[in-house]
mmCIF file of C-alpha atoms in Angstrom:
data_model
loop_
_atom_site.group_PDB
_atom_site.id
_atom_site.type_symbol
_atom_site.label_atom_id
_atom_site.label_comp_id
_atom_site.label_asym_id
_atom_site.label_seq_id
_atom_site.Cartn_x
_atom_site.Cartn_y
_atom_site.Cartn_z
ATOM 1 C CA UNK A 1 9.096 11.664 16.883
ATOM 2 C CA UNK A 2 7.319 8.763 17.940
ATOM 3 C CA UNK A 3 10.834 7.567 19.188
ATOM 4 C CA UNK A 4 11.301 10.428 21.340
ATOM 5 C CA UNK A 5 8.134 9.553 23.016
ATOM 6 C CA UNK A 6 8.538 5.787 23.517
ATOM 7 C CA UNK A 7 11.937 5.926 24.627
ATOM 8 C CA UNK A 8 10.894 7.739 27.703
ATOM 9 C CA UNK A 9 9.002 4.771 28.707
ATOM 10 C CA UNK A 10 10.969 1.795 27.802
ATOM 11 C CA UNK A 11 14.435 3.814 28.375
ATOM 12 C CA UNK A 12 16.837 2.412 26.025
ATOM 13 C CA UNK A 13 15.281 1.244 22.871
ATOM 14 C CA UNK A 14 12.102 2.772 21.521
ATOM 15 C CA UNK A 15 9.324 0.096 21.476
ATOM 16 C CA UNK A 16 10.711 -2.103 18.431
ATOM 17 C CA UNK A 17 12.242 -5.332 17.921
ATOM 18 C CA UNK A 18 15.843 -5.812 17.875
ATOM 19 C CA UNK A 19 16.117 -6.475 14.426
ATOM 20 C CA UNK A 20 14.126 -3.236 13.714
ATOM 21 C CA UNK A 21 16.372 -1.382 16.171
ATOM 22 C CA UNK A 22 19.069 -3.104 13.992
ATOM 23 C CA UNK A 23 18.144 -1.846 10.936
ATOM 24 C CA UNK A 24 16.982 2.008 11.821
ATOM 25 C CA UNK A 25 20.848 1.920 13.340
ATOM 26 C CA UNK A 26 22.447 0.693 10.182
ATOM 27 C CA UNK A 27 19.872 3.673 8.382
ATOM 28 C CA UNK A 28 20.991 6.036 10.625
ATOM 29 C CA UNK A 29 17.821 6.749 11.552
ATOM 30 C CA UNK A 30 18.243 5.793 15.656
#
């Protein structure tokens, strides 16, 4: 949920490192 709300502020990625973005994507949980 929290992703929801951070990604209307940053746009693209919610507000977490690359490599986290990294591994949520490979979790399938962005």
């Amino acid at each position: 949920e929290y992703m929801v709300v951070n990604r209307e502020d940053n746009g693209d990625p919610p507000g977490l490192d690359p490599d986290q973005i990294t591994e949520l994507r490979e979790l399938g949980l962005y």
